[in-house]
Amino acid sequence: MLFISPTRFKVGFMASMASAFLLMACAPAHQKDHRATPESAHGRTLKPLVKSQKAMISVANPLAAQAGYKILRAGGTAIDAAITAQMVLNLVEPQSSGIGGGGFLLVYDPHTKKIISYDGRETAPKKVTPSLFLKENGEKMAFFEATVGGRAVGIPGLLKMLQLAHQDYGRLDWSLLFEDGAQLAEKGFPVSPRLHHLLKKDRFLKKDPIAKAYFYNKSAQPHPVGHLLKNPAFAQSLRQIQSGGVDSFYFGQLADKIVDKVTSHPTNPGLLSHGDLMSYKAIKRAPVCLDYRSYHICGMAPPSSGGLSVLQTLGLMEKYDLNNDPKPLIDRTHLFLEASKLAFSDRNHFIADPDFVKVPTDELLASNYLIGRQTLIQHNQTLKTPVPAGGPLLYRQAFAPDNTEHGLSTTHMSIVDSQGMVVSMTTSIENAFGARQMVGGFLLNNQLTDFSFLPEKNGVKIANRVEPLKRPRSSMAPTIVLDQETKRPVLTIGSPGGSRIIGYVAQSLIAVLDEKKPLDQAIAQGHMTNRNGATELEKGTEAAHNRAQLEALGHQVKLKDMTSGLHAIQILQDGRLAGAADPRREGVVLGY
Ligand code: GLU
């Protein structure tokens, strides 16, 4: 086994990254990120593009970036680095993702030049029924009524997914990949500004005595920014998985603790059992792909709607010349929002777990179909929402639409290793701090709230209704773009942000691939989304300046904070790498 001693591993700029983070964590708000350039073209603080020759990681926290970087330097693959960075993220960004949750992973294999995807989505316990989120009077529960406690906890899939990917693409010993997370949990890490902020805002976490004792001080205040937080329980969990493998999570003492926590919640218990944990399987799936201009773009297949909906949005935009056309900005904006609307109408209607529902994936991406849908878009007027779904009639009649909203946690990382392997991975515990249930030093997910709370509408079943052992529909959209001709990867990208992920990723792809914007600017640009309802523009950015003109076209406009967390790497023509991290979160890029 290769073991890298943290003391032996010294890279000057990484040490300075760590101190930069500590400084950042302690600095007053106005001088928070002194590594960033003062401003971008539209006033948002950009994190400058990072360039390197061989390998790179872009991830939501500097300590996770360091850990992943270290593995890449030691000859680990992009999968090895992803596992390592994920374990650190679980510790330092506990609100977003972890072994109590799930995720999706895409990998580009440089030998076969193929993209493979892994589904580690949480799964509903065997004992659930379609009325899981209905009150006694038949109405649906309020979101937090369902979320807080054991009810919405799905069978965690992250570890099984990482294990499967590691069997296929790992090079370093499994146990090594848990070392940094375990050591950091033992020694402590500085509470980041974002973690502090979210702890302050949260109304439910304190109700769990274990979470309260860990995240808050004796006066029930969140630990301050920069506070060195130790998590011996998490260190112990990682040490168990290190030595006993993934089985120690799904079969051992950790399984006992998880089942007990979920089923013995005093007011909102859940139905997770030992049998559920033991039988969980991560799934290798074919990705969904579309040829778009000179590119071949692949994303996550159902149960995520991320891939299909990003690709539909792009497919609907393909007719427009977005590169050379002197089209006014407002026209492009309007067209993009209309395309998003149409993509969401199909998403809400058709997409669910494909092992339970036949999703017409090929039909929805067929070029004839997209050309037909595209004719609905008009330049001078907006489509009235909700736009009804298209798709094959037989399928359409089988289901009613579902507009289930998503929460605001989740995290995305992009990695390229020195052998040309590319990873795009989005992981989640759903809402920030998940179900607000802490066990073994980590938080349990509330991913089952991604199901439709209502099983049917007007007597017609909803495709994404709760069913035993089914996976809830997701919006996560890890994406890898290849050059169509050479099959060479050119971009890896993804983001958190609930169902807005689809818009964040689609908009960034257009900015990079069509408008040829530098990656840092592409992901920092003001967001705009339409999820088959109101048009949302990101508050305080140049996107909000379009408000009056969009309203004149008939859009119902809302200004919103839109906290994406886009982390992306471009593989340039000459093989060099250019990486960017979203200025809206705490991520960084490291490479060599
Ligand atoms: N649960 C969401 C999904 O799977 C992600 C939540 C988020 O991004 O905040 O699509």
Coordinates of C-alpha atoms and ligand atoms in Angstrom, one line a residue:
M1 CA 0.0 0.0 0.0
L2 CA 1.2 3.4 -0.9
F3 CA 1.1 5.8 2.1
I4 CA 1.7 9.5 1.7
S5 CA 2.7 11.1 4.9
P6 CA 1.2 14.5 5.2
T7 CA 4.5 15.9 6.5
R8 CA 6.5 14.4 3.7
F9 CA 4.2 16.0 1.2
K10 CA 5.1 19.6 0.9
V11 CA 4.2 21.8 -2.0
G12 CA 4.8 25.5 -1.4
F13 CA 1.7 26.8 -2.9
M14 CA -0.4 24.2 -1.3
A15 CA 0.8 25.3 2.1
S16 CA -0.1 28.8 1.1
M17 CA -3.5 27.7 0.0
A18 CA -4.1 26.3 3.4
S19 CA -3.1 29.4 5.1
A20 CA -5.0 31.4 2.5
F21 CA -8.1 29.5 3.6
L22 CA -7.4 30.0 7.2
L23 CA -6.9 33.7 6.6
M24 CA -10.0 33.8 4.5
A25 CA -11.9 32.1 7.2
C26 CA -10.8 34.7 9.7
A27 CA -10.9 37.8 7.6
P28 CA -13.7 40.4 7.8
A29 CA -16.3 40.1 5.1
H30 CA -15.0 42.9 2.9
Q31 CA -11.6 41.3 2.4
K32 CA -12.8 37.7 2.4
D33 CA -11.1 36.3 -0.7
H34 CA -7.9 38.0 -1.3
R35 CA -6.9 35.5 -3.9
A36 CA -9.5 36.7 -6.3
T37 CA -9.1 39.4 -8.8
P38 CA -10.8 42.6 -7.7
E39 CA -13.6 42.5 -10.2
S40 CA -14.9 41.1 -13.4
A41 CA -16.6 42.8 -16.3
H42 CA -19.9 42.9 -14.6
G43 CA -18.9 43.6 -11.0
R44 CA -18.9 40.0 -9.7
T45 CA -15.6 39.0 -8.1
L46 CA -14.1 36.4 -10.3
K47 CA -11.8 33.6 -9.2
P48 CA -9.2 33.7 -11.9
L49 CA -8.7 30.8 -14.2
V50 CA -6.0 28.3 -13.1
K51 CA -3.9 26.7 -15.8
S52 CA -1.7 23.6 -15.5
Q53 CA 0.0 21.0 -17.7
K54 CA -1.1 17.6 -16.4
A55 CA -3.7 17.1 -13.8
M56 CA -6.2 19.3 -12.0
I57 CA -9.0 19.3 -9.5
S58 CA -11.8 21.9 -9.1
V59 CA -13.9 21.4 -6.0
A60 CA -16.0 23.2 -3.4
N61 CA -13.5 23.6 -0.6
P62 CA -9.7 24.3 -0.4
L63 CA -9.0 21.5 2.0
A64 CA -10.8 19.0 -0.2
A65 CA -8.9 20.4 -3.2
Q66 CA -5.6 19.8 -1.4
A67 CA -6.4 16.3 -0.5
G68 CA -7.4 15.4 -4.1
Y69 CA -4.4 17.2 -5.5
K70 CA -2.1 15.2 -3.2
I71 CA -3.6 12.0 -4.6
L72 CA -3.2 13.1 -8.2
R73 CA 0.5 14.0 -7.5
A74 CA 1.0 10.6 -6.0
G75 CA -0.1 8.9 -9.2
G76 CA -3.7 8.3 -8.2
T77 CA -6.3 8.3 -10.8
A78 CA -9.1 10.9 -11.1
I79 CA -11.3 8.4 -9.3
D80 CA -8.9 8.0 -6.5
A81 CA -8.7 11.8 -6.1
A82 CA -12.5 12.1 -6.2
I83 CA -13.0 9.6 -3.4
T84 CA -10.4 11.4 -1.3
A85 CA -11.8 14.8 -1.9
Q86 CA -15.3 13.5 -1.2
M87 CA -14.3 12.2 2.2
V88 CA -12.8 15.6 3.1
L89 CA -15.9 17.4 1.8
N90 CA -18.1 15.3 4.0
L91 CA -16.2 16.7 6.9
V92 CA -15.6 20.4 5.9
E93 CA -18.8 21.0 3.9
P94 CA -21.1 18.7 5.8
Q95 CA -24.2 20.6 4.8
S96 CA -23.8 19.5 1.2
S97 CA -22.9 15.9 0.7
G98 CA -21.4 12.8 2.3
I99 CA -21.6 9.1 3.0
G100 CA -25.1 9.6 4.5
G101 CA -26.3 10.6 1.0
G102 CA -25.8 9.8 -2.7
G103 CA -24.7 11.1 -6.0
F104 CA -23.9 10.6 -9.7
L105 CA -20.5 10.2 -11.3
L106 CA -19.3 10.3 -15.0
V107 CA -15.9 9.2 -16.0
Y108 CA -14.1 9.4 -19.3
D109 CA -11.9 6.5 -19.9
P110 CA -8.9 7.6 -22.0
H111 CA -8.2 4.0 -23.2
T112 CA -11.6 3.2 -24.6
K113 CA -12.4 6.9 -25.2
K114 CA -15.9 6.1 -23.7
I115 CA -17.9 7.8 -21.0
I116 CA -19.4 5.6 -18.2
S117 CA -21.8 6.8 -15.6
Y118 CA -22.4 5.5 -12.1
D119 CA -25.7 5.9 -10.2
G120 CA -25.3 6.1 -6.4
R121 CA -28.7 7.6 -5.9
E122 CA -30.5 7.1 -2.6
T123 CA -33.3 4.6 -2.8
A124 CA -36.6 4.4 -1.0
P125 CA -36.9 1.7 1.7
K126 CA -38.8 -1.4 0.9
K127 CA -41.6 -0.5 3.3
V128 CA -42.6 2.9 1.9
T129 CA -45.9 3.4 0.2
P130 CA -46.9 6.1 -2.4
S131 CA -48.6 8.1 0.5
L132 CA -45.3 8.5 2.4
F133 CA -45.6 12.3 2.2
L134 CA -49.4 12.6 2.6
K135 CA -51.1 13.8 5.8
E136 CA -54.0 12.0 7.2
N137 CA -56.4 14.3 5.4
G138 CA -54.8 13.3 2.1
E139 CA -53.0 16.7 1.6
K140 CA -49.3 16.7 1.0
M141 CA -47.0 17.5 3.9
A142 CA -45.1 20.8 4.1
F143 CA -41.5 20.4 2.9
F144 CA -39.8 20.6 6.3
E145 CA -42.5 18.5 7.9
A146 CA -41.4 15.7 5.6
T147 CA -37.7 16.5 5.6
V148 CA -36.7 16.8 9.3
G149 CA -36.5 13.4 11.0
G150 CA -36.3 9.8 9.5
R151 CA -39.2 9.8 7.0
A152 CA -37.3 11.2 4.0
V153 CA -34.0 9.3 4.6
G154 CA -33.3 7.2 1.5
I155 CA -30.8 4.3 1.5
P156 CA -27.4 6.0 1.2
G157 CA -25.6 5.2 -2.1
L158 CA -22.5 7.2 -2.1
L159 CA -20.0 4.7 -0.7
K160 CA -21.3 1.8 -2.9
M161 CA -21.0 4.1 -6.0
L162 CA -17.4 5.1 -5.1
Q163 CA -16.5 1.5 -4.5
L164 CA -17.8 0.4 -7.9
A165 CA -16.0 3.2 -9.6
H166 CA -12.8 2.4 -7.7
Q167 CA -13.0 -1.3 -8.7
D168 CA -13.1 -0.1 -12.3
Y169 CA -10.8 2.9 -12.3
G170 CA -8.9 3.2 -9.0
R171 CA -5.2 2.7 -8.7
L172 CA -4.3 3.5 -5.1
D173 CA -5.3 1.3 -2.2
W174 CA -8.9 2.0 -1.1
S175 CA -7.9 2.6 2.5
L176 CA -5.4 5.3 1.6
L177 CA -8.2 7.4 0.1
F178 CA -9.8 7.8 3.6
E179 CA -6.6 8.8 5.4
D180 CA -6.8 12.6 4.8
G181 CA -10.4 12.8 5.8
A182 CA -9.8 10.8 8.9
Q183 CA -6.7 12.7 10.0
L184 CA -8.4 16.1 9.4
A185 CA -11.4 14.9 11.4
E186 CA -9.0 14.0 14.3
K187 CA -7.0 17.2 14.1
G188 CA -9.8 19.5 13.3
F189 CA -10.6 21.9 10.5
P190 CA -11.5 25.6 10.5
V191 CA -15.2 26.3 10.2
S192 CA -15.7 28.1 6.8
P193 CA -17.7 31.3 6.3
R194 CA -20.4 29.4 4.3
L195 CA -20.7 26.6 6.9
H196 CA -21.0 29.2 9.7
H197 CA -23.6 31.2 7.7
L198 CA -25.7 28.1 7.0
L199 CA -25.6 27.0 10.6
K200 CA -26.8 30.4 11.7
K201 CA -29.7 30.3 9.3
D202 CA -30.8 26.8 10.0
R203 CA -33.9 26.2 12.1
F204 CA -33.8 22.5 12.6
L205 CA -30.3 21.1 13.1
K206 CA -30.3 22.0 16.8
K207 CA -33.2 19.7 17.4
D208 CA -30.9 16.7 16.9
P209 CA -28.9 16.5 20.2
I210 CA -25.8 15.0 18.5
A211 CA -25.8 17.7 15.7
K212 CA -26.4 20.4 18.3
A213 CA -23.5 19.3 20.4
Y214 CA -21.2 19.2 17.4
F215 CA -22.1 22.3 15.4
Y216 CA -23.0 24.7 18.1
N217 CA -21.2 26.0 21.2
K218 CA -22.5 25.9 24.8
S219 CA -24.7 29.0 24.3
A220 CA -26.2 27.3 21.2
Q221 CA -24.5 29.6 18.8
P222 CA -22.8 28.2 15.7
H223 CA -19.0 27.9 16.1
P224 CA -17.4 31.0 14.7
V225 CA -15.6 31.2 11.4
G226 CA -12.1 29.8 11.8
H227 CA -13.0 27.7 14.9
L228 CA -11.1 24.5 14.8
L229 CA -13.8 21.8 14.7
K230 CA -12.8 18.2 15.5
N231 CA -15.1 15.3 14.6
P232 CA -13.8 12.1 16.3
A233 CA -17.0 10.3 15.5
F234 CA -16.5 10.8 11.8
A235 CA -12.8 9.9 12.1
Q236 CA -13.9 6.6 13.7
S237 CA -16.4 6.0 10.9
L238 CA -13.8 6.6 8.2
R239 CA -11.3 4.4 10.0
Q240 CA -13.9 1.6 10.1
I241 CA -14.5 1.9 6.3
Q242 CA -10.8 2.1 5.8
S243 CA -10.2 -1.2 7.4
G244 CA -13.5 -3.0 7.0
G245 CA -14.4 -1.7 3.6
V246 CA -17.8 -0.5 2.5
D247 CA -19.5 -3.5 4.1
S248 CA -18.8 -2.0 7.5
F249 CA -21.1 0.8 6.6
Y250 CA -23.9 -1.3 5.1
F251 CA -23.7 -4.3 7.5
G252 CA -21.8 -3.3 10.6
Q253 CA -22.2 -1.1 13.6
L254 CA -22.7 2.0 11.4
A255 CA -25.7 0.3 9.8
D256 CA -27.1 -0.3 13.3
K257 CA -26.7 3.3 14.2
I258 CA -28.3 4.5 11.0
V259 CA -31.3 2.3 11.2
D260 CA -31.8 3.2 14.9
K261 CA -31.5 6.9 14.2
V262 CA -34.1 6.8 11.4
T263 CA -36.6 4.5 13.0
S264 CA -36.5 5.9 16.5
H265 CA -37.0 9.6 15.6
P266 CA -39.5 10.8 18.2
T267 CA -41.9 12.7 15.9
N268 CA -41.1 11.7 12.3
P269 CA -39.6 8.2 12.1
G270 CA -38.7 6.6 8.8
L271 CA -38.8 3.1 7.4
L272 CA -35.2 2.3 6.6
S273 CA -34.2 -1.3 7.6
H274 CA -31.1 -3.4 7.8
G275 CA -32.4 -5.3 4.8
D276 CA -32.5 -2.1 2.8
L277 CA -28.9 -1.2 3.6
M278 CA -27.7 -4.7 2.8
S279 CA -29.4 -4.9 -0.5
Y280 CA -28.4 -1.4 -1.9
K281 CA -26.7 -1.6 -5.3
A282 CA -25.0 1.2 -7.2
I283 CA -25.7 1.0 -10.9
K284 CA -23.5 1.5 -13.9
R285 CA -25.6 3.1 -16.6
A286 CA -25.1 4.3 -20.1
P287 CA -24.9 8.1 -20.1
V288 CA -27.3 10.2 -22.2
C289 CA -25.5 11.9 -25.0
L290 CA -26.2 14.4 -27.8
D291 CA -24.2 15.6 -30.7
Y292 CA -24.3 19.4 -30.4
R293 CA -22.6 21.3 -33.2
S294 CA -19.0 19.9 -33.3
Y295 CA -19.3 18.4 -29.8
H296 CA -20.6 15.2 -28.3
I297 CA -22.1 16.0 -24.9
C298 CA -22.8 13.4 -22.3
G299 CA -24.7 13.7 -19.0
M300 CA -26.4 11.5 -16.4
A301 CA -29.3 9.4 -17.5
P302 CA -32.5 9.0 -15.5
P303 CA -33.2 8.8 -12.6
S304 CA -31.5 12.2 -13.0
S305 CA -33.3 14.6 -15.2
G306 CA -30.0 16.6 -15.3
G307 CA -28.5 15.0 -18.5
L308 CA -31.7 14.8 -20.5
S309 CA -32.9 18.3 -19.7
V310 CA -29.5 20.0 -20.3
L311 CA -29.3 18.2 -23.6
Q312 CA -32.8 19.1 -24.7
T313 CA -32.2 22.8 -23.8
L314 CA -29.0 22.7 -26.0
G315 CA -30.8 20.8 -28.8
L316 CA -33.5 23.4 -28.9
M317 CA -30.9 26.2 -29.1
E318 CA -28.8 24.5 -31.9
K319 CA -30.7 26.2 -34.7
Y320 CA -29.5 29.6 -33.6
D321 CA -26.0 30.8 -34.5
L322 CA -24.9 31.9 -31.1
N323 CA -21.3 32.5 -32.0
N324 CA -21.4 34.8 -35.0
D325 CA -25.0 36.0 -35.1
P326 CA -25.2 39.7 -34.3
K327 CA -28.4 38.9 -32.5
P328 CA -29.1 41.3 -29.6
L329 CA -28.4 40.0 -26.2
I330 CA -32.0 40.1 -25.2
D331 CA -33.0 37.9 -28.0
R332 CA -30.5 35.2 -27.0
T333 CA -31.6 35.5 -23.4
H334 CA -35.3 35.1 -24.4
L335 CA -34.5 32.1 -26.7
F336 CA -32.6 30.4 -23.9
L337 CA -35.4 30.9 -21.4
E338 CA -38.0 29.5 -23.9
A339 CA -35.8 26.5 -24.6
S340 CA -35.5 25.8 -20.8
K341 CA -39.2 26.1 -20.4
L342 CA -39.8 23.4 -23.1
A343 CA -37.1 21.2 -21.6
F344 CA -38.7 21.5 -18.1
S345 CA -42.2 20.7 -19.5
D346 CA -40.9 17.3 -20.7
R347 CA -38.8 16.8 -17.6
N348 CA -41.7 17.3 -15.2
H349 CA -43.9 14.9 -17.1
F350 CA -41.7 12.0 -18.0
I351 CA -38.5 11.7 -15.9
A352 CA -38.4 9.2 -13.1
D353 CA -36.5 6.1 -12.1
P354 CA -36.2 4.1 -15.4
D355 CA -36.3 0.8 -13.5
F356 CA -40.0 1.7 -12.6
V357 CA -41.1 3.9 -15.5
K358 CA -40.3 3.7 -19.2
V359 CA -38.7 7.1 -19.9
P360 CA -38.7 7.9 -23.6
T361 CA -35.1 9.1 -23.5
D362 CA -34.3 8.5 -27.2
E363 CA -37.6 10.0 -28.4
L364 CA -37.1 13.1 -26.3
L365 CA -33.6 13.7 -27.8
A366 CA -34.4 12.7 -31.4
S367 CA -33.5 15.6 -33.7
N368 CA -36.9 15.5 -35.5
Y369 CA -38.6 15.8 -32.2
L370 CA -36.4 18.7 -31.1
I371 CA -36.9 20.5 -34.4
G372 CA -40.7 20.2 -34.0
R373 CA -40.6 21.5 -30.4
Q374 CA -38.3 24.3 -31.4
T375 CA -40.9 25.7 -33.8
L376 CA -43.0 26.6 -30.8
I377 CA -40.4 29.3 -29.8
Q378 CA -41.2 32.8 -31.0
H379 CA -38.8 35.7 -31.1
N380 CA -41.3 38.4 -30.1
Q381 CA -43.4 36.7 -27.4
T382 CA -43.1 34.3 -24.6
L383 CA -44.8 30.9 -24.4
K384 CA -47.5 30.9 -21.7
T385 CA -46.6 28.7 -18.8
P386 CA -46.9 25.9 -17.9
V387 CA -46.2 24.7 -21.4
P388 CA -47.7 21.2 -21.8
A389 CA -45.2 18.4 -22.3
G390 CA -44.5 17.0 -25.8
G391 CA -43.1 13.6 -26.2
P392 CA -44.8 10.4 -27.5
L393 CA -48.5 10.5 -27.0
L394 CA -48.7 7.1 -25.4
Y395 CA -46.2 8.0 -22.7
R396 CA -47.7 11.5 -22.2
Q397 CA -51.1 10.1 -21.4
A398 CA -49.7 7.6 -18.9
F399 CA -48.6 10.3 -16.5
A400 CA -49.4 13.6 -14.9
P401 CA -46.7 16.4 -14.5
D402 CA -44.8 16.8 -11.3
N403 CA -43.1 20.1 -10.3
T404 CA -41.3 18.9 -7.3
E405 CA -38.7 21.5 -6.1
H406 CA -35.3 20.8 -4.8
G407 CA -33.3 22.0 -1.8
L408 CA -30.1 24.0 -1.7
S409 CA -27.2 21.9 -0.7
T410 CA -25.2 19.5 -2.9
T411 CA -21.7 19.8 -4.3
H412 CA -19.9 19.2 -7.6
M413 CA -16.3 18.4 -8.4
S414 CA -14.4 18.1 -11.7
I415 CA -11.1 16.3 -12.0
V416 CA -8.6 15.4 -14.8
D417 CA -5.6 13.1 -14.1
S418 CA -2.2 12.9 -15.8
Q419 CA -3.3 9.9 -17.9
G420 CA -6.3 11.8 -19.3
M421 CA -9.0 10.3 -17.2
V422 CA -11.8 12.8 -16.6
V423 CA -14.3 12.8 -13.7
S424 CA -17.5 14.8 -13.3
M425 CA -19.2 14.0 -10.0
T426 CA -22.2 15.7 -8.2
T427 CA -23.1 14.4 -4.7
S428 CA -25.8 15.4 -2.3
I429 CA -27.7 14.9 0.9
E430 CA -30.5 17.0 -0.7
N431 CA -31.5 20.0 1.6
A432 CA -28.7 21.9 3.4
F433 CA -27.8 19.5 6.4
G434 CA -30.2 16.9 4.9
A435 CA -32.6 15.3 7.3
R436 CA -30.9 17.1 10.2
Q437 CA -30.0 13.7 11.7
M438 CA -26.4 13.1 12.7
V439 CA -24.9 9.7 13.2
G440 CA -21.3 8.4 13.1
G441 CA -20.2 12.1 12.6
F442 CA -22.1 12.6 9.4
L443 CA -25.5 13.7 8.3
L444 CA -28.3 11.6 6.8
N445 CA -30.0 12.6 3.6
N446 CA -33.6 13.7 3.0
Q447 CA -33.4 12.7 -0.6
L448 CA -36.8 11.0 -0.7
T449 CA -38.4 14.5 -0.8
D450 CA -37.2 14.6 -4.4
F451 CA -40.2 12.3 -5.1
S452 CA -43.5 13.9 -5.9
F453 CA -45.4 14.2 -2.6
L454 CA -48.6 13.6 -4.5
P455 CA -48.9 10.1 -6.1
E456 CA -51.4 11.2 -8.7
K457 CA -53.2 14.2 -10.1
N458 CA -56.9 14.0 -11.1
G459 CA -56.7 10.2 -11.1
V460 CA -53.6 10.1 -13.3
K461 CA -50.4 8.7 -11.8
I462 CA -47.3 10.8 -11.5
A463 CA -44.2 9.1 -12.9
N464 CA -42.0 10.3 -10.0
R465 CA -44.3 9.1 -7.2
V466 CA -42.9 7.3 -4.2
E467 CA -42.6 3.5 -4.6
P468 CA -40.6 0.9 -2.6
L469 CA -37.0 0.6 -3.7
K470 CA -37.4 3.3 -6.3
R471 CA -34.9 6.2 -6.8
P472 CA -36.2 9.8 -6.6
R473 CA -35.8 12.0 -9.7
S474 CA -32.8 14.2 -9.5
S475 CA -31.6 17.3 -11.3
M476 CA -27.9 16.7 -10.8
A477 CA -26.1 17.2 -14.1
P478 CA -22.5 16.1 -14.1
T479 CA -21.4 16.6 -17.7
I480 CA -18.5 15.7 -19.9
V481 CA -18.1 17.2 -23.4
L482 CA -16.1 15.5 -26.1
D483 CA -14.9 16.7 -29.5
Q484 CA -17.2 14.8 -31.9
E485 CA -14.5 13.9 -34.3
T486 CA -11.5 13.1 -32.2
K487 CA -13.5 11.8 -29.1
R488 CA -11.1 13.9 -27.1
P489 CA -12.6 15.4 -23.9
V490 CA -12.8 19.1 -23.9
L491 CA -14.8 20.0 -20.8
T492 CA -16.0 18.6 -17.5
I493 CA -18.6 20.6 -15.5
G494 CA -21.5 20.4 -13.1
S495 CA -23.1 22.3 -10.2
P496 CA -25.4 22.1 -7.2
G497 CA -28.5 24.2 -7.0
G498 CA -31.6 22.0 -7.0
S499 CA -33.5 21.9 -10.3
R500 CA -31.8 25.2 -11.3
I501 CA -28.7 23.1 -11.9
I502 CA -30.1 22.3 -15.3
G503 CA -30.1 26.0 -16.2
Y504 CA -26.7 26.7 -14.7
V505 CA -25.0 23.9 -16.6
A506 CA -26.8 24.6 -19.9
Q507 CA -26.0 28.3 -19.7
S508 CA -22.4 27.7 -18.9
L509 CA -22.0 25.2 -21.8
I510 CA -23.4 27.7 -24.3
A511 CA -21.0 30.4 -22.9
V512 CA -18.0 28.2 -23.3
L513 CA -18.8 26.1 -26.4
D514 CA -20.7 28.7 -28.5
E515 CA -19.7 32.1 -27.2
K516 CA -16.1 31.0 -26.5
K517 CA -16.0 32.8 -23.2
P518 CA -13.1 32.0 -20.8
L519 CA -14.3 29.4 -18.3
D520 CA -14.0 31.6 -15.3
Q521 CA -16.2 34.2 -16.9
A522 CA -18.6 31.7 -18.2
I523 CA -19.4 30.3 -14.8
A524 CA -19.5 33.7 -13.1
Q525 CA -22.0 35.2 -15.5
G526 CA -25.4 36.2 -14.0
H527 CA -27.8 33.2 -14.1
M528 CA -31.2 33.0 -15.7
T529 CA -33.6 30.1 -15.5
N530 CA -37.1 29.2 -16.5
R531 CA -38.4 26.0 -15.0
N532 CA -41.7 26.1 -17.0
G533 CA -43.0 29.0 -14.8
A534 CA -41.6 32.3 -13.9
T535 CA -38.3 33.6 -15.4
E536 CA -35.7 33.9 -12.7
L537 CA -32.8 36.3 -13.0
E538 CA -29.9 36.4 -10.6
K539 CA -30.1 39.3 -8.3
G540 CA -27.3 41.9 -8.4
T541 CA -25.8 40.7 -11.7
E542 CA -26.0 41.8 -15.4
A543 CA -28.7 39.1 -15.9
A544 CA -31.1 41.3 -13.8
H545 CA -30.6 44.2 -16.3
N546 CA -32.7 42.3 -18.8
R547 CA -35.8 42.5 -16.6
A548 CA -37.8 45.2 -18.4
Q549 CA -37.1 43.9 -21.9
L550 CA -38.1 40.3 -20.9
E551 CA -41.3 41.6 -19.2
A552 CA -42.1 43.4 -22.4
L553 CA -41.9 40.0 -24.2
G554 CA -44.4 38.6 -21.6
H555 CA -42.0 37.0 -19.1
Q556 CA -43.1 37.0 -15.5
V557 CA -39.7 37.9 -14.0
K558 CA -38.4 37.3 -10.4
L559 CA -35.0 38.4 -9.1
K560 CA -33.3 35.7 -7.0
D561 CA -30.1 34.8 -5.3
M562 CA -28.8 31.9 -7.3
T563 CA -26.0 30.1 -5.4
S564 CA -24.7 27.8 -8.0
G565 CA -21.4 26.0 -7.3
L566 CA -20.1 25.3 -10.8
H567 CA -16.7 23.6 -10.8
A568 CA -15.2 22.9 -14.2
I569 CA -12.1 22.1 -16.1
Q570 CA -11.4 22.7 -19.8
I571 CA -8.9 20.5 -21.7
L572 CA -7.4 22.9 -24.2
Q573 CA -6.3 22.0 -27.7
D574 CA -2.6 21.7 -26.7
G575 CA -3.5 19.4 -23.8
R576 CA -3.1 22.0 -21.1
L577 CA -5.8 22.3 -18.5
A578 CA -7.8 25.5 -17.5
G579 CA -9.9 25.2 -14.4
A580 CA -12.4 27.5 -12.7
A581 CA -14.4 27.5 -9.4
D582 CA -17.6 29.3 -8.9
P583 CA -17.2 32.7 -7.1
R584 CA -20.5 32.1 -5.3
R585 CA -19.1 29.3 -3.1
E586 CA -15.8 28.4 -1.5
G587 CA -14.2 26.2 -4.1
V588 CA -10.7 26.4 -5.5
V589 CA -8.8 24.8 -8.4
L590 CA -5.4 23.1 -7.9
G591 CA -3.3 21.6 -10.6
Y592 CA 0.3 20.8 -11.7
Ligands
GLU1 N1 -31.7 16.8 -4.4 C1 -31.3 17.6 -5.5 C2 -31.2 16.7 -6.7 O1 -30.9 15.5 -6.6 C3 -30.1 18.4 -5.4 C4 -30.3 19.4 -4.4 C5 -29.4 20.6 -4.6 O2 -28.7 20.8 -5.6 O3 -29.4 21.5 -3.8 O4 -31.5 17.1 -7.8

